[in-house]
Amino acid sequence: MTMTPSRAVLGARLAGTSTLHLDDDLDPRGRLVVVGNGMAGARLVEEILERGGGEQFRITIFGDEPHGNYNRIMLSPVLAGESHEDDIVLNSHDWYSDNGIDLRAGVRVERIDTAAKQVHAADGSVTGYDHLVLATGSYSWIPPMNGVRKDDGELLDGVYGFRTIDETRALLEATSRCTRAVVMGGGLLGLEAARALQGHGMQVELVHAMPWLMNAQLDAEAGAILKKSVEELGITVHLDILASEVLGGETAEGHVTGVILKDGRRLDCDLLVVAAGVRPHTDVAVRSGLEVERAIIVDDQLRTDDPDVYAIGECAQHRGSVYGLVAPAWEHAKVLADVLTGTNPHAEYHGSRTATKLKVAGVDVATMGINTPQRDEDEFLVITEPKRGVHLSVVIRDDKLVGATLLGDTRKVAFLTQAFDRGAPLPEERIRLLVDLSDGAEEVGVADMPHDSQVCNCNGVSKGDICGAVSGGCGSVGEVMDRTRAGKGCGSCKSLVKQIVEWAADGDLAEDPAASYYVPGIPMPKPELMRAIREHDLRSVSAVFAVLAPDGKDDAKSKMGLTSLLKMIWGHDYLPEKDAEFINDRVHGNIQRDGTFSVVPQMKGGVTTPAQLRRIAEVAEKYEVPMVKVTGGQRIDLLGVRKEDLPAMWNDLGMPSGYAYGKSFRTVKTCVGSDFCRFGLDDSTQLGIDLETRFQGIESPAKMKLAVVGCPRNCAEAYVKDVGVVAVGGGKWEVYIGGAAGASVRKGDLLATVEGRDAVMTLAGRFMQYYRENANWLERTYDFVPRVGLEKIKAVLLEDSEGICADLDAGIQRSIDAYTDPWGQDAEEPATPGQFRPALPLIALPKVPVR
Amino acid sequence: MSVTDVATTTGVVVGRIDDVPMGEGRTFVVGSEQVAVFRLRNGSLHATQAACPHAGGPLADGQSDVDVLVCPLHQYAYRWSDGTSTSGAAPIRVYPVREVEGELVVDV
């Protein structure tokens, strides 16, 4: 066995260093001893230090292996030659000494004297404790086979388990002289070992005692597909058979030469890897008189039957379950650290919902919960594509995801894990759990995205930047967005950012309470916030902060959303505060990159007149507007206008604002409809004008763009609008909601087909009000509609399932009544001193090149 | 504070406090420099450079709270305390500013 010099030296020094500490009697800290320096034991120590436990405890940790703490999960990539063993070190010896921890690496603990509270180790040392934690993990189980062991009980030469770094080193070394390997065990570890050895050019045969591969995680069908994928790699698979004998012990070299299977077949090999499962390490516990069944029995605080002895990780048995995964071990560590340090003396562990995601033998596999339905009412959805090596299934109980198996295609794993862990609502079309039905380009799974691929195009943030923020300590989606600015531009990448953060954090993500807030500065979801605003009669943004914000503190990034909400709630009775508005709303124009503004006069339904055009042309010339542009919303945009020119321009124009700058109702595009078009089925132009007249300027959580078309040819693109109306003949109109053709492209969902103009106006208004009252700040309808669910929206708006339709109609009417044209208003007299004063007086604007 | 006290400082009167509406910012010219002055609702005054270092954004048009000023162009936030950005972008300059008998005095 070799160790890199640095680790060896540091390990050797430690025992000496510890004697320099205060004498046991003088150190007032409690003595905490951890037996086991693996992923559970070392994590526990980290969690304890994180909670300030270094002040409370003198910590000693025993490790059977001579190394620091390493990531056992990563042994497969090391064996495959994809990772270097240095890369899998989690805590070097330095880390232990830096944190004042007495690491006894390479020292095996023999027994615990629970009466005297002492740990007896193989080196003869006796260590007293106040609290003892067993984190002894598990070991490779070697099934009984004739000849597998030598007379001295050691494994025959050329036979290895696959559990430790030393075994991995021995296997790596063997690949250079061996040519034929047999791997016993078709579980996760066996498959990974087989794949890694085969990658080193060895001929590999896999022997599995069960009828299909990975039988603990997969059902028979998925196992069969996995077998096919593994065989395609060139690995021979023997299922449902045991090996009875290991050959080679009788030869002069005493080295393995093959195995005999139960049916008499002989497989020649010069390397035998046994990965037939693990068993909890319970020897120490048994010898120490602790209660042990399959593993060491612990209660909800990870305590054994001795009140000062705890067990965590794979050696612990909690409520009948023994886990062989790292996530539960880490959950144990957190709970026990809370208990021991007193951070939360009542912390309890209630079992883990296990989910695994891995690449096994080159195939992506993710499993969580159960893999087959267990009750009559369970929903079970399976998609199987043997040819592509894809098998996907989900089990749903009472509308909650209770199990999922993804083989060969794990693109949906982030969403499913979320749904599984947190009981998130499921799409009504269950198939959407497994495949994307959007007609757009194929979505690339976040795991497969290249590191440097750009996620947030607005702020130039790559997947790597996001992962870096996560590994740099950001523990929630919100923190990552603040750190990297990803998702802070147009916002269309937010869900992707969320997926990447979840993937990068691999389940280690704090639930972000702020994610449910309407605005970051007031810790309340929207319905609660609206109730509080009404209850306290808060009519201005500053009043909301004073009463509802922590310490009454205002928050710049919350002001715009609160202004919008207060306007919606109070209508006329809202108390305006200019500083709570974004600059666009302060001066009723859209700020441009050079600090100039754009002016878009209202042009209802995209219909204009020669007189209006003449006026616009004159104004554009008079104010030397650098660019005049026809917009996508069927209007005319005057770009590059100086702030100080705005009021005079509005005056000269004599037209109302088109609201092209607000988080508000923007515009209604129309086609020429039945007036001129020979295909038009109805008067779409007039309906568009009517809609715009009724709903002009209404503020909303995000902008609302509408369109009306006179026939399904969709010339004004009504299918991809927040509200789109399509004439279908006979006076009937289809109303679509939640469409988008911006940063996201989504065809709207058909809300209803209604008869007559008035019915369209009522339904559109009712939907927009429902959206205004229930959407999060900046949540567009294309996110809102799928989030709430079309069926629910239909029930609420069409069947009045919640009895709120009258309120919705009254709510939108209140906002309609409160409408005033801002240009008419502020052109007369500024709302505040210097409202239109230049913000960059020494810089000649516009800087936009004149075309 | 008396007029003589003002004369002993390096402060420059840039305008009147009433020129800046409550909670907002306005830009003033001092010699060849532009300075944005902000009057917060808690009564405090702050002064910064007028154009943001990231893209030349008009900071006086930004929204603010007791801790930060947010640029209107790309929503970068800068701390009043020292001008540093919360997202690690280049910092802005901040200037001492005070009110003297209704006038805004900035140390530039």
Short mmCIF file of N, CA and C in Angstrom, two decimals, chain A residues 211-215 218-228 239 391 407:
data_model
loop_
_atom_site.label_atom_id
_atom_site.label_comp_id
_atom_site.label_asym_id
_atom_site.label_seq_id
_atom_site.Cartn_x
_atom_site.Cartn_y
_atom_site.Cartn_z
N PRO A 211 -32.48 -12.21 -11.64
CA PRO A 211 -32.95 -12.35 -13.03
C PRO A 211 -32.73 -11.11 -13.91
N TRP A 212 -32.50 -9.96 -13.32
CA TRP A 212 -32.19 -8.79 -14.15
C TRP A 212 -31.22 -7.86 -13.43
N LEU A 213 -30.57 -7.00 -14.21
CA LEU A 213 -29.54 -6.11 -13.67
C LEU A 213 -30.17 -5.04 -12.77
N MET A 214 -29.39 -4.57 -11.82
CA MET A 214 -29.82 -3.52 -10.90
C MET A 214 -31.21 -3.79 -10.35
N ASN A 215 -31.44 -5.04 -9.93
CA ASN A 215 -32.78 -5.43 -9.51
C ASN A 215 -33.27 -4.65 -8.30
N LEU A 218 -34.37 -1.25 -10.43
CA LEU A 218 -35.14 -1.27 -11.67
C LEU A 218 -36.13 -2.42 -11.68
N ASP A 219 -37.19 -2.27 -12.50
CA ASP A 219 -38.08 -3.40 -12.71
C ASP A 219 -37.49 -4.26 -13.84
N ALA A 220 -38.14 -5.41 -14.07
CA ALA A 220 -37.57 -6.39 -15.00
C ALA A 220 -37.38 -5.80 -16.40
N GLU A 221 -38.38 -5.02 -16.82
CA GLU A 221 -38.33 -4.48 -18.17
C GLU A 221 -37.15 -3.51 -18.35
N ALA A 222 -37.01 -2.60 -17.37
CA ALA A 222 -35.90 -1.66 -17.42
C ALA A 222 -34.57 -2.40 -17.32
N GLY A 223 -34.54 -3.43 -16.48
CA GLY A 223 -33.32 -4.22 -16.32
C GLY A 223 -32.92 -4.87 -17.64
N ALA A 224 -33.93 -5.32 -18.39
CA ALA A 224 -33.64 -5.96 -19.67
C ALA A 224 -33.06 -4.97 -20.67
N ILE A 225 -33.58 -3.75 -20.64
CA ILE A 225 -33.06 -2.73 -21.56
C ILE A 225 -31.63 -2.36 -21.17
N LEU A 226 -31.39 -2.28 -19.87
CA LEU A 226 -30.04 -1.97 -19.42
C LEU A 226 -29.06 -3.08 -19.86
N LYS A 227 -29.53 -4.33 -19.77
CA LYS A 227 -28.67 -5.47 -20.17
C LYS A 227 -28.25 -5.32 -21.62
N LYS A 228 -29.24 -4.93 -22.45
CA LYS A 228 -28.95 -4.77 -23.87
C LYS A 228 -27.88 -3.68 -24.07
N LEU A 239 -27.10 -13.90 -16.35
CA LEU A 239 -28.08 -13.56 -15.32
C LEU A 239 -28.59 -14.79 -14.59
N HIS A 391 -36.06 3.66 -21.10
CA HIS A 391 -37.19 3.13 -20.36
C HIS A 391 -37.52 4.12 -19.25
N LEU A 407 -34.26 5.53 -17.38
CA LEU A 407 -33.10 4.79 -17.87
C LEU A 407 -32.81 5.26 -19.29
#
